mmCIF file of C-alpha atoms in Angstrom:
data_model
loop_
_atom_site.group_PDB
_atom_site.id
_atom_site.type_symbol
_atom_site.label_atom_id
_atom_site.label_comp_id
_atom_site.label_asym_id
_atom_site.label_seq_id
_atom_site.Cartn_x
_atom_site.Cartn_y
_atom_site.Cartn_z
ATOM 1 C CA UNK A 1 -11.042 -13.272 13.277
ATOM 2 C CA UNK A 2 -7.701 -11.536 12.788
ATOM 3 C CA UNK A 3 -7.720 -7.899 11.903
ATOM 4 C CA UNK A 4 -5.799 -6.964 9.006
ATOM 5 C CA UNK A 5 -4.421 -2.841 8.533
ATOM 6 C CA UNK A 6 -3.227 -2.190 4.668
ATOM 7 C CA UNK A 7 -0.113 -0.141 4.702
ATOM 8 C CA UNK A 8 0.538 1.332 1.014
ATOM 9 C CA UNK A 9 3.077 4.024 -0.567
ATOM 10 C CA UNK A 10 2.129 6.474 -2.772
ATOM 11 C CA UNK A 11 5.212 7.635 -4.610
ATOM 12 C CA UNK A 12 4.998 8.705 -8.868
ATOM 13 C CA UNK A 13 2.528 6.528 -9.706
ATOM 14 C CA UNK A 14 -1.193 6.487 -8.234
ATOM 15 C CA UNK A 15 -2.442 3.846 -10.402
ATOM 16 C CA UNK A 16 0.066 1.067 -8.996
ATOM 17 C CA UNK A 17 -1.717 2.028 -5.247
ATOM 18 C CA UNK A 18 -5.191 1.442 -6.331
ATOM 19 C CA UNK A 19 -4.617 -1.099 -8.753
ATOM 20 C CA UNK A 20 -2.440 -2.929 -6.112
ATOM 21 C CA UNK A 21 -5.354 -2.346 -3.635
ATOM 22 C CA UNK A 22 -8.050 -4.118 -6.141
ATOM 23 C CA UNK A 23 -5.213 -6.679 -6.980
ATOM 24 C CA UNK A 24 -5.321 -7.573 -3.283
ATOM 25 C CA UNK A 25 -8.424 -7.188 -2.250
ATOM 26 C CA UNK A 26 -9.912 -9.383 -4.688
ATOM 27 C CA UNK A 27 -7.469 -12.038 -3.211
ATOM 28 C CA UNK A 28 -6.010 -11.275 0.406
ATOM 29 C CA UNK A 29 -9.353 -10.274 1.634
ATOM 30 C CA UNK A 30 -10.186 -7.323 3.284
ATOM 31 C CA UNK A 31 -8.659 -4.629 5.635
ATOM 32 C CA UNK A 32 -10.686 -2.631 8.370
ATOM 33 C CA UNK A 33 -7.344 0.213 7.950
ATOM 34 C CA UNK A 34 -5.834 1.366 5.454
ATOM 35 C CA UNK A 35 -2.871 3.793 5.309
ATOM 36 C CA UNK A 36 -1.565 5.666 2.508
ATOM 37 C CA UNK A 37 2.151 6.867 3.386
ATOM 38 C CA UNK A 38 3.597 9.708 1.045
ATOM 39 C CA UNK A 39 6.459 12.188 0.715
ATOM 40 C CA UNK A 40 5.010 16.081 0.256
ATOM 41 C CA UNK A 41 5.736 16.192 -3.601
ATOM 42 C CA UNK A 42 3.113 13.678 -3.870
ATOM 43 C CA UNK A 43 0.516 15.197 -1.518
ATOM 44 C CA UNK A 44 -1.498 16.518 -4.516
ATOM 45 C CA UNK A 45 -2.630 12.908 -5.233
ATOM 46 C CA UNK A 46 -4.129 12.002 -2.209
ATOM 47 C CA UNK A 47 -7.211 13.229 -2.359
ATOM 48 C CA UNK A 48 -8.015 10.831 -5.782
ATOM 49 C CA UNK A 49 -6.212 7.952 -4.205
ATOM 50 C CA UNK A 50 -8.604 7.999 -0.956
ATOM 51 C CA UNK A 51 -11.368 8.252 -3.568
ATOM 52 C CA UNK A 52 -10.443 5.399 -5.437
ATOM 53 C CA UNK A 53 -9.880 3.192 -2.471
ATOM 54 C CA UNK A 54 -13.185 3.979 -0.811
ATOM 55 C CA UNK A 55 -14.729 3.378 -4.496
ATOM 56 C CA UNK A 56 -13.098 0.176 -4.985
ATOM 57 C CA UNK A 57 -14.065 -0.975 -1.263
ATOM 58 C CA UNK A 58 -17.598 0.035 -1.260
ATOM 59 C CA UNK A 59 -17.952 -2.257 -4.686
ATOM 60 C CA UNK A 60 -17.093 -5.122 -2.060
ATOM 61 C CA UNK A 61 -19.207 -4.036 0.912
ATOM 62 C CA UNK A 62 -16.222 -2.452 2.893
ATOM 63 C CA UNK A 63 -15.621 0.912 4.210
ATOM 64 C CA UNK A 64 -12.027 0.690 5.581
ATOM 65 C CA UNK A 65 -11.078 3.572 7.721
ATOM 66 C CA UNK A 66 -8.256 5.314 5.537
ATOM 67 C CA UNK A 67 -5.853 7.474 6.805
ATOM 68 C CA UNK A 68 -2.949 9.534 5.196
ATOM 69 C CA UNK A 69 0.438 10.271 6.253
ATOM 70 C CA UNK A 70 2.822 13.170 4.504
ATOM 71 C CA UNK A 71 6.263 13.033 5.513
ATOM 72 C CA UNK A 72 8.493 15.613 3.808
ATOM 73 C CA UNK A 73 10.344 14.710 0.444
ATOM 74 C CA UNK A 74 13.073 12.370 1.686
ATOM 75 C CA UNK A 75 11.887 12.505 5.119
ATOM 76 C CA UNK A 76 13.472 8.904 5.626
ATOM 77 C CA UNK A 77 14.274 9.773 9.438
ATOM 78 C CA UNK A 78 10.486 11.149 10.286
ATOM 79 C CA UNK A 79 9.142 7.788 7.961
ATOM 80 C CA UNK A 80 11.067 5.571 10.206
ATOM 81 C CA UNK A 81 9.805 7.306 13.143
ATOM 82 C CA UNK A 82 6.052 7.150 11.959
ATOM 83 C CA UNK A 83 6.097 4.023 11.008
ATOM 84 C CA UNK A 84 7.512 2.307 14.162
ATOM 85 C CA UNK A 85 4.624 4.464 15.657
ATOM 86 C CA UNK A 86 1.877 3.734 13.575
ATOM 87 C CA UNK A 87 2.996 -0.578 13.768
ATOM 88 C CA UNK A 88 3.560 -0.316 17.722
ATOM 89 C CA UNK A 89 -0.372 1.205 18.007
ATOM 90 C CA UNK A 90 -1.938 -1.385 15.529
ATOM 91 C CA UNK A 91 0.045 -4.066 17.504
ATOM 92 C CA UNK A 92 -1.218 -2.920 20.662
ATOM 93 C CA UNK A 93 -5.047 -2.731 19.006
ATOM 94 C CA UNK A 94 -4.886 -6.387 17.476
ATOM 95 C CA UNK A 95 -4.011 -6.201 13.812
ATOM 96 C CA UNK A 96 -2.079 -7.750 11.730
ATOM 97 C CA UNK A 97 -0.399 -5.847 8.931
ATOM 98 C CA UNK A 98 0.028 -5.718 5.121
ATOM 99 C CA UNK A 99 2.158 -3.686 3.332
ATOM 100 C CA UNK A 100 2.177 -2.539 -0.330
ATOM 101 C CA UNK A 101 5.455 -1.072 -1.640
ATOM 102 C CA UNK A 102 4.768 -0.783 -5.483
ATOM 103 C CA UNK A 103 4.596 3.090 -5.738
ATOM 104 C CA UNK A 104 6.488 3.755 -2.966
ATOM 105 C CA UNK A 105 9.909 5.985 -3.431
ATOM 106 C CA UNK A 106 13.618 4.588 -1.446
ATOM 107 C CA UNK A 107 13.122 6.687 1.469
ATOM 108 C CA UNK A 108 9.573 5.167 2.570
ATOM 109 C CA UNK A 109 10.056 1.640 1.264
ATOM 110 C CA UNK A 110 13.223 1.295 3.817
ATOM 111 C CA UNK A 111 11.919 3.005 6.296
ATOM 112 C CA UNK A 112 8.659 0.606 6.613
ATOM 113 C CA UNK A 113 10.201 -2.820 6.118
ATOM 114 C CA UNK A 114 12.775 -1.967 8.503
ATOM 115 C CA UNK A 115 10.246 -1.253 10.339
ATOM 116 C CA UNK A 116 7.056 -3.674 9.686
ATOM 117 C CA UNK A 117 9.609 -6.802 10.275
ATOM 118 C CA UNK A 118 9.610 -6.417 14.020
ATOM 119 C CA UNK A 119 5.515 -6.568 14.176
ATOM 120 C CA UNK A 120 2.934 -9.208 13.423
ATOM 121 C CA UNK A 121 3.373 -8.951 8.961
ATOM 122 C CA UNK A 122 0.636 -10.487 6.834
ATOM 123 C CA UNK A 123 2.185 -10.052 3.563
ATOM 124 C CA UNK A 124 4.755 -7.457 1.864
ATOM 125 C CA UNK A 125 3.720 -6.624 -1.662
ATOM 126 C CA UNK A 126 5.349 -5.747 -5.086
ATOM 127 C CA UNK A 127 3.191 -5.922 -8.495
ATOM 128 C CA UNK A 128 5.371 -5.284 -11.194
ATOM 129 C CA UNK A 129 3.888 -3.943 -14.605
ATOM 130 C CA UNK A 130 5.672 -5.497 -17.384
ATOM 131 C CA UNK A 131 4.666 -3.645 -20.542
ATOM 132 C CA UNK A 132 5.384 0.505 -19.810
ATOM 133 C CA UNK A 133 2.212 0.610 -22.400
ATOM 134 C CA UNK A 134 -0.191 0.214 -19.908
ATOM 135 C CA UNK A 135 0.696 2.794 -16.759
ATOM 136 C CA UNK A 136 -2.154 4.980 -16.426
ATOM 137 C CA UNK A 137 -4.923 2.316 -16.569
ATOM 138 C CA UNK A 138 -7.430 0.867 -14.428
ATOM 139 C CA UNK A 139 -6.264 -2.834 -13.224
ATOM 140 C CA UNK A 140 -9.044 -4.679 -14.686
ATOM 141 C CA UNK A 141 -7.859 -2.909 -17.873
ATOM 142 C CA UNK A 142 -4.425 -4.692 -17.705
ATOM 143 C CA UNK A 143 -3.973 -7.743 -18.981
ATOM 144 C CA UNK A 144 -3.303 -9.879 -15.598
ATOM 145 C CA UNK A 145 -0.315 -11.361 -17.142
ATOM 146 C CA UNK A 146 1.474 -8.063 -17.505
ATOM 147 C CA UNK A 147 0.547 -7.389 -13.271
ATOM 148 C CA UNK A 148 3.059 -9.912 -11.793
ATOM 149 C CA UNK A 149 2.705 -10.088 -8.002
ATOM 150 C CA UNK A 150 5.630 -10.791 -5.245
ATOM 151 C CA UNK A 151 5.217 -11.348 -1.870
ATOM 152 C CA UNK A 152 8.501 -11.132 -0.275
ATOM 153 C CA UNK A 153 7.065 -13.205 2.711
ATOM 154 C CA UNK A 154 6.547 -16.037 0.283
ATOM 155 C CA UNK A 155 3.158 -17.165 0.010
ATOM 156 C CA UNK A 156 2.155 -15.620 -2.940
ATOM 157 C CA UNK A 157 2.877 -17.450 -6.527
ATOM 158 C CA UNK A 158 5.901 -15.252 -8.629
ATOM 159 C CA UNK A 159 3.415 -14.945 -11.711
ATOM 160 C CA UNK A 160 0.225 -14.118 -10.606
#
């Protein structure tokens, strides 16, 4: 069985992590890591975002180890530097890796897909929201419709 480690990016919008998270989960299957990446204006939303993930994984049987990462606002230099780090160990342990860029701000974003493409990638992520009406809600209070999905890998359908 392949080990999978979830690497998402908290930027604005903490919503577009979880909901991303449940998006996935209900459909990529599950991840025995998660890591939420962030830039130190954002810190202050960690705590709910860890919350949210555990919540949501518990309601499936999981408990992911999750682990945070603060790099400073535009910190694109120390990103790059922690990422390579962070993919080189969970290459070295056996997993496989997903990323999630939704909420994720330029520096971060680069700095991991420069970074992710030289490792073992299970999917890179995007879900768009396509109606600004509906930004602070829970996914399953969205219709799916409006919560395109893109996996820049390819496997995943443009719509859905």
């Amino acid at each position: 069985m392949v080990k999978v480690a979830y690497i998402t990016l908290l930027g604005r919008s903490p919503w577009a992590v979880v909901n991303t998270y449940y998006k996935l989960l209900t459909r990529k299957g599950k991840a025995e890591r998660v890591y939420i990446f962030t830039e130190e204006r954002y810190r202050h939303n960690l705590p709910k975002v860890v919350e949210a993930i555990k919540a949501i994984s518990e309601a499936y049987n999981l408990n992911p180890r999750i682990e945070t990462e603060v790099v400073p606002d535009y910190g694109f230099f120390v990103a790059d530097r922690k990422f390579r780090e962070l993919f080189s160990k969970l290459e070295r342990e056996g997993y496989r890796m997903g990323l999630d860029i939704t909420s994720g701000r330029k520096a971060l974003v680069a700095a991991a897909i420069v970074q992710i493409r030289q490792f073992p990638v299970a999917f890179i992520v995007y879900m768009g929201l396509l109606d600004l009406d509906f930004p602070d809600r829970p996914y399953m209070m969205i219709p799916t419709h409006m919560q395109p999905i893109k996996n820049f890998l390819g496997d995943e359908s443009e719509g859905d």
